[in-house]
XYZ file of C-alpha atoms in Angstrom:
581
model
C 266.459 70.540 45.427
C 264.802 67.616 43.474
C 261.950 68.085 45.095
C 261.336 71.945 43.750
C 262.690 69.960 40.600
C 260.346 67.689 40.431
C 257.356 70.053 41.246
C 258.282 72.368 38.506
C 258.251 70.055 35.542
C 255.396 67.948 37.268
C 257.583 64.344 37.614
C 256.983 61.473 39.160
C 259.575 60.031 41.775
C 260.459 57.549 38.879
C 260.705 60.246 36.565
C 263.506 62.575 38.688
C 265.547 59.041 38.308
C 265.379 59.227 34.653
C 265.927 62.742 34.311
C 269.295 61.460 36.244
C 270.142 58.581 34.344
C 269.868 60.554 31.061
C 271.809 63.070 32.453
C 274.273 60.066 33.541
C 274.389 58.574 29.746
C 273.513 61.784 28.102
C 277.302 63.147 29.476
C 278.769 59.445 29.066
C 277.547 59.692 25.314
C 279.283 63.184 25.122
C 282.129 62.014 26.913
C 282.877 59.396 24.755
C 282.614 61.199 21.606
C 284.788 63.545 22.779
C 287.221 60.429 23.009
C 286.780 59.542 19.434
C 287.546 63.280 18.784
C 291.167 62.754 20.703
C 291.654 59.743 19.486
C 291.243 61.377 15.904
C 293.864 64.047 17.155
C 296.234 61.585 18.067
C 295.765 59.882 14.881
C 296.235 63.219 12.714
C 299.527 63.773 14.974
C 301.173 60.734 13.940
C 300.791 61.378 10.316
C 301.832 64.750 10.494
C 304.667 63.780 12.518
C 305.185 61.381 9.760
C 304.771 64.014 7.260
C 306.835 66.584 8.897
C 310.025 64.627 10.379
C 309.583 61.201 8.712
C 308.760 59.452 11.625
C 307.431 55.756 11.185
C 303.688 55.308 10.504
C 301.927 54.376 13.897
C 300.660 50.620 13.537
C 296.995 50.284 13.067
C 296.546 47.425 15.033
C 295.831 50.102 17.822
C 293.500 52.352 16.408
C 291.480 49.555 15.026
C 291.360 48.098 18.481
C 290.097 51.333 19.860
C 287.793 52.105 16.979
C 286.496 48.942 17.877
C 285.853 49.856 21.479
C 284.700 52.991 20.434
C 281.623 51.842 18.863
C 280.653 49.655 21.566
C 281.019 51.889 24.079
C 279.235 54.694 22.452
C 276.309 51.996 21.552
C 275.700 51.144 25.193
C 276.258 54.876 25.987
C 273.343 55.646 23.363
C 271.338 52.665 24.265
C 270.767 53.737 27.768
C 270.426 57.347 27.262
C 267.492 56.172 24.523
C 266.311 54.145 27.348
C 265.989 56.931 30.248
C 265.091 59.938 28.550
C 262.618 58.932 25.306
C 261.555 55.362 26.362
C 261.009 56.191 29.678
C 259.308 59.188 29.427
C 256.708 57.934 27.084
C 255.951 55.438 29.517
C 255.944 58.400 32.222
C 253.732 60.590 29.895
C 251.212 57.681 29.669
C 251.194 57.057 33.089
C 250.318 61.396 33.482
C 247.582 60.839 31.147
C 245.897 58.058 33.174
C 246.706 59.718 36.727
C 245.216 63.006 35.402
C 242.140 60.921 34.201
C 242.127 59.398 37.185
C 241.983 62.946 39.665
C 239.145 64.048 37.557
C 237.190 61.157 38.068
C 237.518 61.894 41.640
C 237.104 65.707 41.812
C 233.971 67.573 42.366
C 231.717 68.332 40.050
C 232.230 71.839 41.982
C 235.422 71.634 39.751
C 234.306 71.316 36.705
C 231.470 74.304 36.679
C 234.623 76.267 37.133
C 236.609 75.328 34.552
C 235.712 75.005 30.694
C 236.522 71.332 29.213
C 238.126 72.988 26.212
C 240.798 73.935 28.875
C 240.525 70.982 30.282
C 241.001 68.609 27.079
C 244.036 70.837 26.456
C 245.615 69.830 29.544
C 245.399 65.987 29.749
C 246.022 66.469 25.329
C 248.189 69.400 24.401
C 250.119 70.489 28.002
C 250.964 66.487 28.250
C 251.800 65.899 25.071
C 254.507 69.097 25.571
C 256.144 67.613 28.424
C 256.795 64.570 27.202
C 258.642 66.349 24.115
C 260.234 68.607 27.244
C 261.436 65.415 29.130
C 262.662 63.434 25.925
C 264.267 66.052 23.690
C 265.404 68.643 26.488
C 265.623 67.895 30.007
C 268.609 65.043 30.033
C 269.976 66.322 26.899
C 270.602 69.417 28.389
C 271.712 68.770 31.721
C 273.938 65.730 30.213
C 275.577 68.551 28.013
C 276.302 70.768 31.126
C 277.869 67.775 33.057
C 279.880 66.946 30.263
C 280.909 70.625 29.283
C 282.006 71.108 32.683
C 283.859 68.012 32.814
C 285.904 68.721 29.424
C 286.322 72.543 30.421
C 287.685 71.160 33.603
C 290.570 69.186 31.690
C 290.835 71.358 29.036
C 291.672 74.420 31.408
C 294.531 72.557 33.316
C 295.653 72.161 29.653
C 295.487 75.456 28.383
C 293.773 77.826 30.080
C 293.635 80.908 28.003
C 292.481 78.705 24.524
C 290.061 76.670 26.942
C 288.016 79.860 27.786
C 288.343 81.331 24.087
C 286.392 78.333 23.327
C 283.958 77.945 26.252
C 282.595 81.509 27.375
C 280.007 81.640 24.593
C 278.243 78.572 26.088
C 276.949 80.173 29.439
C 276.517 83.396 27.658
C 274.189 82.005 24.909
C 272.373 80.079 27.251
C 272.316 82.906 30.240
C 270.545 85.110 27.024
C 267.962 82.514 26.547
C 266.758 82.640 30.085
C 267.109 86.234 30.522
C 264.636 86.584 27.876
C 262.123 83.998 29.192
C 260.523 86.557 31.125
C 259.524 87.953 27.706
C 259.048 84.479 26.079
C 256.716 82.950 28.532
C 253.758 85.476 28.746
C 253.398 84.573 24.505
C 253.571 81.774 25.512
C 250.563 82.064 27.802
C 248.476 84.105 25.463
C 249.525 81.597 22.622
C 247.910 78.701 24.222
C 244.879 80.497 25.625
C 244.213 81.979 22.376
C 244.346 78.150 20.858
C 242.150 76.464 23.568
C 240.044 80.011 22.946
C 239.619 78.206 19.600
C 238.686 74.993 20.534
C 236.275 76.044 22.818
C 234.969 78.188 20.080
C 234.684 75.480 17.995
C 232.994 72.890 20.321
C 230.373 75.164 21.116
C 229.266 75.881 17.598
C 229.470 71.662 17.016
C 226.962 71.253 20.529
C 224.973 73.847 19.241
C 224.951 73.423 15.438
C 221.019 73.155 14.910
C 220.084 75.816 17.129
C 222.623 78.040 15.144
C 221.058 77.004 11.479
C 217.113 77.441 12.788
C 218.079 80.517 14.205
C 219.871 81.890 10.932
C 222.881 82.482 12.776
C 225.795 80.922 10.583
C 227.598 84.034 9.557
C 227.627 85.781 12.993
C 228.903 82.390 14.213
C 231.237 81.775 11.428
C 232.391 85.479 11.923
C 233.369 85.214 15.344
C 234.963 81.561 14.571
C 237.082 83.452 12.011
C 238.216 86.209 14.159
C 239.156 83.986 17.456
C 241.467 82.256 14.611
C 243.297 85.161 13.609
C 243.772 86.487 16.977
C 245.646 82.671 17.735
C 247.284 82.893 14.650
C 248.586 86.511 15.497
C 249.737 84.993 18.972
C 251.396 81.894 18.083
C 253.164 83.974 15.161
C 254.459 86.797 18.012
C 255.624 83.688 20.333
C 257.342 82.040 17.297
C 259.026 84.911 16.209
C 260.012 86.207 19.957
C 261.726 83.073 20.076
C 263.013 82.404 16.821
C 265.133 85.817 17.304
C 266.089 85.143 20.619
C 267.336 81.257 19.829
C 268.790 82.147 16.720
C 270.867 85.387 18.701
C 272.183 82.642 21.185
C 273.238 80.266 17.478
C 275.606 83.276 16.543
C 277.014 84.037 20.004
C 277.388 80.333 20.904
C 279.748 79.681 16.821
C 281.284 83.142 18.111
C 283.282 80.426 20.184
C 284.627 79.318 17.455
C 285.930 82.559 16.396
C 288.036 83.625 19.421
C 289.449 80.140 19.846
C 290.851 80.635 16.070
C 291.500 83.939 17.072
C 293.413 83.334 20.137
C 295.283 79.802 19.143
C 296.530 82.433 16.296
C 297.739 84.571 18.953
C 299.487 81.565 20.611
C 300.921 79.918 17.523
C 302.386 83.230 16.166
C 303.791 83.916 19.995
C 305.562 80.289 19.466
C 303.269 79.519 22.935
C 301.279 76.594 20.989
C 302.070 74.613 18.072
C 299.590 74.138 15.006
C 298.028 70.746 16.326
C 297.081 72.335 19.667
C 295.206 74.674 18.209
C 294.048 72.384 15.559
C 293.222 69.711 18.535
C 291.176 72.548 19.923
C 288.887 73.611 17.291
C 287.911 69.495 16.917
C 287.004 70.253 20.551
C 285.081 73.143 19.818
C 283.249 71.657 17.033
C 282.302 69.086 18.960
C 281.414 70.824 22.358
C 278.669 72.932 20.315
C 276.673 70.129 18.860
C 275.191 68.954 21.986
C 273.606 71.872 23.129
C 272.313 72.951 19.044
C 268.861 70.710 19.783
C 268.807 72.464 23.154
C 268.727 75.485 21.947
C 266.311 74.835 19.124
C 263.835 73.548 22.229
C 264.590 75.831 25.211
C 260.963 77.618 24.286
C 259.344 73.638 24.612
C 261.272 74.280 28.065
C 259.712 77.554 28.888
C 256.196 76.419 27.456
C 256.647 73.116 30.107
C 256.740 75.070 33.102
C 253.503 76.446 32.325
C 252.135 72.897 31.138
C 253.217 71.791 34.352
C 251.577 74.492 36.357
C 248.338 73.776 34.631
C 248.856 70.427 35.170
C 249.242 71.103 39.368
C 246.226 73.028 39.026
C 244.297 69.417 38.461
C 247.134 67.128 41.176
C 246.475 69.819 43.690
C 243.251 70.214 43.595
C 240.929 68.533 46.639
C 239.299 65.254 45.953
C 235.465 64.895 47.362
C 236.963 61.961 49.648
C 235.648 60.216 52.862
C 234.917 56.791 54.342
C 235.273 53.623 52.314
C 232.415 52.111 54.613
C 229.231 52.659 54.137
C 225.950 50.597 56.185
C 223.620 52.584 56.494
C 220.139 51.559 58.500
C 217.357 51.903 55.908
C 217.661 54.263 52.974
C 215.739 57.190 54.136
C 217.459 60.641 52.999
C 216.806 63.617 55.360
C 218.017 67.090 54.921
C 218.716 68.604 58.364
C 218.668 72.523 57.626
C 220.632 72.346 54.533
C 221.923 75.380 52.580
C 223.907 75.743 49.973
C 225.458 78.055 47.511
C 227.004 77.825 44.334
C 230.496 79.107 44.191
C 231.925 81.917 41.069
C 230.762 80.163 38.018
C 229.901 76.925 39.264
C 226.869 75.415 37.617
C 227.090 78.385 35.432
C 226.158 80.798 38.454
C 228.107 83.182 40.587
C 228.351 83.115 43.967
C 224.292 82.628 44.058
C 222.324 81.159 47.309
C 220.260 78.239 46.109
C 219.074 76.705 49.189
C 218.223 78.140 53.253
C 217.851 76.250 55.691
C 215.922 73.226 53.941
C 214.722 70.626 55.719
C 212.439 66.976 55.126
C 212.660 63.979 54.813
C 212.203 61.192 51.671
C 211.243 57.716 53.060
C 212.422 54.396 52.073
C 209.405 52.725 50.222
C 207.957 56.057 49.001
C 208.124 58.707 46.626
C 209.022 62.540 47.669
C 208.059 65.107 44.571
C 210.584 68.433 44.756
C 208.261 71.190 43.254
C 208.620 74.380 42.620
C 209.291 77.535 40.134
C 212.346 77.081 38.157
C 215.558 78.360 40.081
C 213.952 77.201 43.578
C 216.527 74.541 44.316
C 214.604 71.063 42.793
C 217.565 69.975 41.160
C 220.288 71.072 43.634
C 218.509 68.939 46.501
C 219.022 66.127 44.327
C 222.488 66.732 43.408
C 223.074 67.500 47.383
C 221.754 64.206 48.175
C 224.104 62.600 46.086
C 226.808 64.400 46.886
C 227.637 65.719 43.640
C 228.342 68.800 45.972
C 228.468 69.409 48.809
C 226.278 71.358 51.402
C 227.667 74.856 53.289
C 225.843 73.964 56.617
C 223.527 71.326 57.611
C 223.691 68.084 57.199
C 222.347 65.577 55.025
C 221.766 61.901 55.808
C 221.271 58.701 54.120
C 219.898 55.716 56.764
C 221.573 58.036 59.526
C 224.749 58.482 57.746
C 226.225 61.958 57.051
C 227.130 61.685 53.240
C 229.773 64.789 53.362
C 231.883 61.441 55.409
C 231.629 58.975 52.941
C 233.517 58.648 49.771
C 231.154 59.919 46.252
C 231.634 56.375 44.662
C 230.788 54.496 47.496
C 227.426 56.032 48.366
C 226.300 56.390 44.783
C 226.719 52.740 44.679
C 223.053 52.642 46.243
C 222.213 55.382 44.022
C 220.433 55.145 40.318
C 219.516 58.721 38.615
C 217.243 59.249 35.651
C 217.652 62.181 34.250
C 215.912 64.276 32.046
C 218.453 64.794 29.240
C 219.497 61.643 28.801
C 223.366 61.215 28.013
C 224.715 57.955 26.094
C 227.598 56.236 24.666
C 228.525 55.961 21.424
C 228.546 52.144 21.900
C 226.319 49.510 21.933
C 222.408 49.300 22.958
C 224.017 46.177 25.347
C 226.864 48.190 26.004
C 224.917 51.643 27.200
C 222.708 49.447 29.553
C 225.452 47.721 30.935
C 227.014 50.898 32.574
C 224.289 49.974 34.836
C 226.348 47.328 36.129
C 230.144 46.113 34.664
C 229.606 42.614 35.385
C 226.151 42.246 34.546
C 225.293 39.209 32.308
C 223.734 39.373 28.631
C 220.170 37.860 29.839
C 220.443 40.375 32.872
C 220.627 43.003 30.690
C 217.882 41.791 27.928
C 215.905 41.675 31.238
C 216.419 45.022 32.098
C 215.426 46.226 28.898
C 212.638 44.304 28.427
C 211.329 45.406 31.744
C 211.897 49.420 30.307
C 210.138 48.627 27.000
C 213.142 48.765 25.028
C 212.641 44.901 23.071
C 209.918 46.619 20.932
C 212.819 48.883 19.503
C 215.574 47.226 20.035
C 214.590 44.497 17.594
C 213.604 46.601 14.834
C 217.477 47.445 14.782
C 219.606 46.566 12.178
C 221.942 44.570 14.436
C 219.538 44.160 17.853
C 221.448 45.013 21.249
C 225.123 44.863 19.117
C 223.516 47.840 16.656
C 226.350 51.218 17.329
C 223.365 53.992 18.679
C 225.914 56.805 17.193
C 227.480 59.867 19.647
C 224.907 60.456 22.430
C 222.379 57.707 20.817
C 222.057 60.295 17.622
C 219.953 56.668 15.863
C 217.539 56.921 18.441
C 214.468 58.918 19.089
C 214.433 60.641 22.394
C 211.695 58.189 24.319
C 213.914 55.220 22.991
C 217.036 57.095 24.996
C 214.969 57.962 27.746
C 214.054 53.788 28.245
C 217.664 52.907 27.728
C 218.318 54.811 30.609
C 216.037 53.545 32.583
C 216.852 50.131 31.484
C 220.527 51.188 32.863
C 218.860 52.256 36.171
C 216.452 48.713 36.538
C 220.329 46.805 36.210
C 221.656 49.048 38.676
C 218.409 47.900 41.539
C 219.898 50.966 43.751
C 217.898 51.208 46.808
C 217.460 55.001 46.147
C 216.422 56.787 42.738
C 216.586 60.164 41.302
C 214.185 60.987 38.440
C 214.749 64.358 36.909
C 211.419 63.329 35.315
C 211.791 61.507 32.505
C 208.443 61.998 30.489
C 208.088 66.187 30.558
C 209.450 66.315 26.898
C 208.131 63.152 25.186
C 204.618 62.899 23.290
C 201.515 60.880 24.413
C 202.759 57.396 23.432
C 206.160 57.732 24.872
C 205.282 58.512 28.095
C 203.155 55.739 28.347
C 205.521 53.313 27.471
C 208.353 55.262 29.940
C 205.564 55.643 32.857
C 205.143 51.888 32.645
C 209.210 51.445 32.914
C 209.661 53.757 35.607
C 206.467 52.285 37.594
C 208.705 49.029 37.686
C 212.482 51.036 38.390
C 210.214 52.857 41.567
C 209.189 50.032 43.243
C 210.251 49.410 47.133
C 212.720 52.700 46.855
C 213.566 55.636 48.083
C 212.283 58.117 45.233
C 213.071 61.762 44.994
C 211.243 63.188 41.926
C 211.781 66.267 40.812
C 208.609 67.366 39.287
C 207.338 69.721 36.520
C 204.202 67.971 35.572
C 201.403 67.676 37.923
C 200.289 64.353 37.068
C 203.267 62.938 38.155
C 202.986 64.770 41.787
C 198.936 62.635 41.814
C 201.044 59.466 42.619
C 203.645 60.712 45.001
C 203.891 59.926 48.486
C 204.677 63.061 49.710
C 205.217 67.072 48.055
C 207.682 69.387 49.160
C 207.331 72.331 47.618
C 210.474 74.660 47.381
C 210.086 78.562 46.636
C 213.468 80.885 46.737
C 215.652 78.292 48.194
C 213.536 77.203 51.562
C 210.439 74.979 51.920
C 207.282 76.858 51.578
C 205.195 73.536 52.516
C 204.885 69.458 52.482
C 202.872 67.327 53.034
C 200.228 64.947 51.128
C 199.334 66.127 47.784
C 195.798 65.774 49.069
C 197.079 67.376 52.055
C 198.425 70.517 50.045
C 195.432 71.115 47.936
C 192.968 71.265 50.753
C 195.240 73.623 52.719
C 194.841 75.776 49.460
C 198.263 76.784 49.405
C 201.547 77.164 46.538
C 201.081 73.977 45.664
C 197.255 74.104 45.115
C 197.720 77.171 43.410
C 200.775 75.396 40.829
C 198.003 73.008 39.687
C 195.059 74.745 39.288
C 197.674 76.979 36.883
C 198.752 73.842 35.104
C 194.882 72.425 34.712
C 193.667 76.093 33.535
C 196.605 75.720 31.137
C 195.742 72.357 29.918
């Protein structure tokens, strides 16, 4: 049972406790309220037996005693409800936030090609953010409510049974509405959200893509389209609120019709001489009181529906595979082999679907030297690289690193002796000292100037307003593109991996950048394994070894001497790039 339980609404073990103890307190709260409301009956008997056959006034001592035990009771009762259902679960919502950060750092990047970050962002944001209004405001409240219902309707019954269900029957029948209809409710609920992360999406991709948009002259059609995904989440969220607003406030009217037939029926009972005035009086207090606890319930049964599907989307990320394996990793040497690799990208993965990238590949990139991936674009340069470092991994084959399989050790372990350069260049909106220092956490200051002023950054770096503590803005926006390029590679020279991959670097930077990143990278390349993947052909002149890669397979390697004698692909590629030139 609390297993299923704790599946649907995506709780921790911790968390089922909670949702117990609020129940617990929740019903104690109720219970005890319900007290006061008998002791106020009592109370209101005594004066109206006073009033009616001049009995004696009650002393007050009593009542002042009990009001005074009252209010204790009812502020430990409130203190540990506050305690197990909002305290708790904020600390239980954090805790979600981190563990879902936490699975995505460990997935695939398989994972991520088939899922938009919009969606994403929505999930560890919005569908969080709704369960922990689900677990504070709902969950406990409501099950405390049905414990303590049942308990009163229990006593109540043995009382007077025919008053006791005049007054209770419109509870289970307000609430048994509400979840008939969440069959209806939930699909708006669905299309409500999508059409909001629709939004986002929409809106992050015109922010990424901003320039582009305004050289291209394309602000209205953008705009346009903006404006119309808006409307169509406007239209849904409107159809969801108003599904539910009619359905919630139906259950309001038939839940107060409870207090109708227990007037109508304590009538009945008083007229028939079967009751006297204060019983019936004594049960409308009840009935007053029995209500309020499930009024907030009702007002958030859709948050209740809408959690179901947060916590679906949420199991969508716990469930999914991690890219695990060994913990140990000694490898002999740092030579990377591809034993007759292929690979293919699943639906929407990398933005493909379902394509073939690589048959049967095979060679071998030696410790000490550098191995240049050529080839037309779409031929698999990048994907070997990715492969190697098991940002996926391969569909038969094997691929080794000193002898050892990576598909059997764990992604953060092996890329521990990895350092990649790539070609668009991604930084932090932090520090010039901070950006290099991803290289390595618990790198020192001077190890870091040293880094950079082995990539050429000093000669920029100074000329900033506040040196290696100046803010580079989102993605290094201060920066040219050859200063990002050298921070990177400053990033890589802290890391001193044994094995680099260089997306290369230079293929978008003017004469004097290149020069100044060709003379960092000559210093990152030293004494390691070095898989280039290459689109100019003056950076194939200094590599060890070419494999050239046409329609996923190797169509030769060798030399690059080798290759241009033999006259084949690769002699034709840069005879094409010096005719070009």
């Amino acid at each position: 049972m609390f297993a299923s339980f704790k599946k649907t609404y995506a709780l921790s073990d911790a968390g089922v406790r909670h949702v117990l103890r609020g129940t617990l307190w929740t019903a104690v709260a109720n219970l005890v309220i319900m007290a006061g409301v008998s002791s106020l009956f009592l109370a209101m008997d005594a004066f109206m037996g006073h009033l009616v056959s001049d009995a004696p006034l009650p002393a007050l001592a009593p009542y002042a005693v009990a009001l005074a035990v009252f209010i204790a009771v009812l502020f430990v009762a409130f203190w540990q409800q506050y305690s197990h259902t909002y305290r708790a679960f904020y600390r239980e919502c954090g805790q979600q936030r981190i563990e879902l950060a936490e699975r995505l750092r460990r997935l695939p990047l398989s994972f991520f090609g088939r899922r938009d970050l919009a969606d994403l962002t929505e999930t560890i944001l919005g569908d969080v953010r709704t369960m922990e209004h689900a677990y504070s405001h709902v969950l406990g409240m409501l099950f405390g409510a049905v414990v303590s219902t049942a308990i009163v309707f229990v006593g109540s019954f043995a009382f007077n049974a025919r008053l006791t269900i005049a007054a209770f029957w419109s509870v289970p029948v307000a609430f048994a509405l509400l979840f008939a209809t969440r069959r209806l409710l939930e699909p708006l609920i669905r299309r409500s959200r999508a059409e909001a992360v629709g939004v986002s999406s929409h809106i992050q991709e015109t922010l990424d893509c901003v320039r582009e948009i305004r050289a291209s002259n394309q602000q209205e059609r953008y705009l346009g389209a903006l404006g119309a995904r808006i409307d169509a989440a406007e239209r849904a969220q409107t159809r969801a609120e108003l599904a539910n607003g009619v359905v919630v406030n139906l259950a309001f009217v038939v839940l107060r019709l409870g207090l109708a037939t227990t007037l109508a029926e304590g009538a009945a009972q008083v007229a028939a001489g079967e009751a006297d005035f204060m019983v019936l009086f004594a049960y409308l207090l009840m009935a007053s009181r029995l209500y309020a606890p499930f009024d907030q319930c009702l007002m958030l049964v859709a948050e209740l529906f809408a959690s179901r599907n947060s916590a679906r989307r949420m199991r969508r990320i716990t469930e999914e595979p991690v890219a695990g394996g060994s913990a140990e990793f000694f490898p002999r040497g740092h030579d990377v082999c591809f034993e007759h690799v292929s690979f293919g990208y699943g639906a929407g993965e990398d933005g493909r679907a379902g394509v073939q990238v690589l048959r049967d590949v095979s060679f071998t990139a030696r410790e000490g030297e550098v191995t240049a991936l050529v080839g037309p674009s779409g031929s698999g340069k990048s994907t070997c690289a990715r492969l190697a470092a098991r940002f996926w991994d391969a569909d038969a084959g094997r691929i080794t690193v000193g002898g050892v399989d990576v598909a059997h050790v764990d992604p953060e372990v092996l890329l521990r002796d990895f350092a990649v350069v790539f070609q668009d260049v991604l930084l932090f909106d932090d520090t010039v000292m901070g950006n290099i220092r991803l290289g390595r956490r618990d790198a020192t200051d001077e190890e870091v100037r040293a880094a950079a002023r082995a990539a050429n950054c000093d000669e920029f770096v100074h000329r900033l307003p506040e040196g290696y503590d100046t803010m580079i803005g989102e993605n290094g926006s201060r920066l040219s593109g050859g200063e990002r390029q050298r921070i990177s590679i400053a990033r890589a020279l802290l890391k001193d991996a044994p094995i680099v991959l260089l997306d290369e670097a230079t293929a978008s930077l003017d004469v004097e950048n290149e020069t100044q990143v060709q003379g960092a990278l000559s210093r990152l390349l030293a004494g390691k394994t070095v898989i280039v993947i290459a689109h100019r052909m003056r950076t194939v002149e200094a590599a060890d070894k070419v494999v050239v890669l046409a329609d996923g397979h190797v169509a030769e390697q060798g030399s690059p001497d080798a290759l241009m004698a033999r006259g084949g692909m690769f002699a034709r590629m840069v005879e094409l790039q010096r005719a070009g030139a």
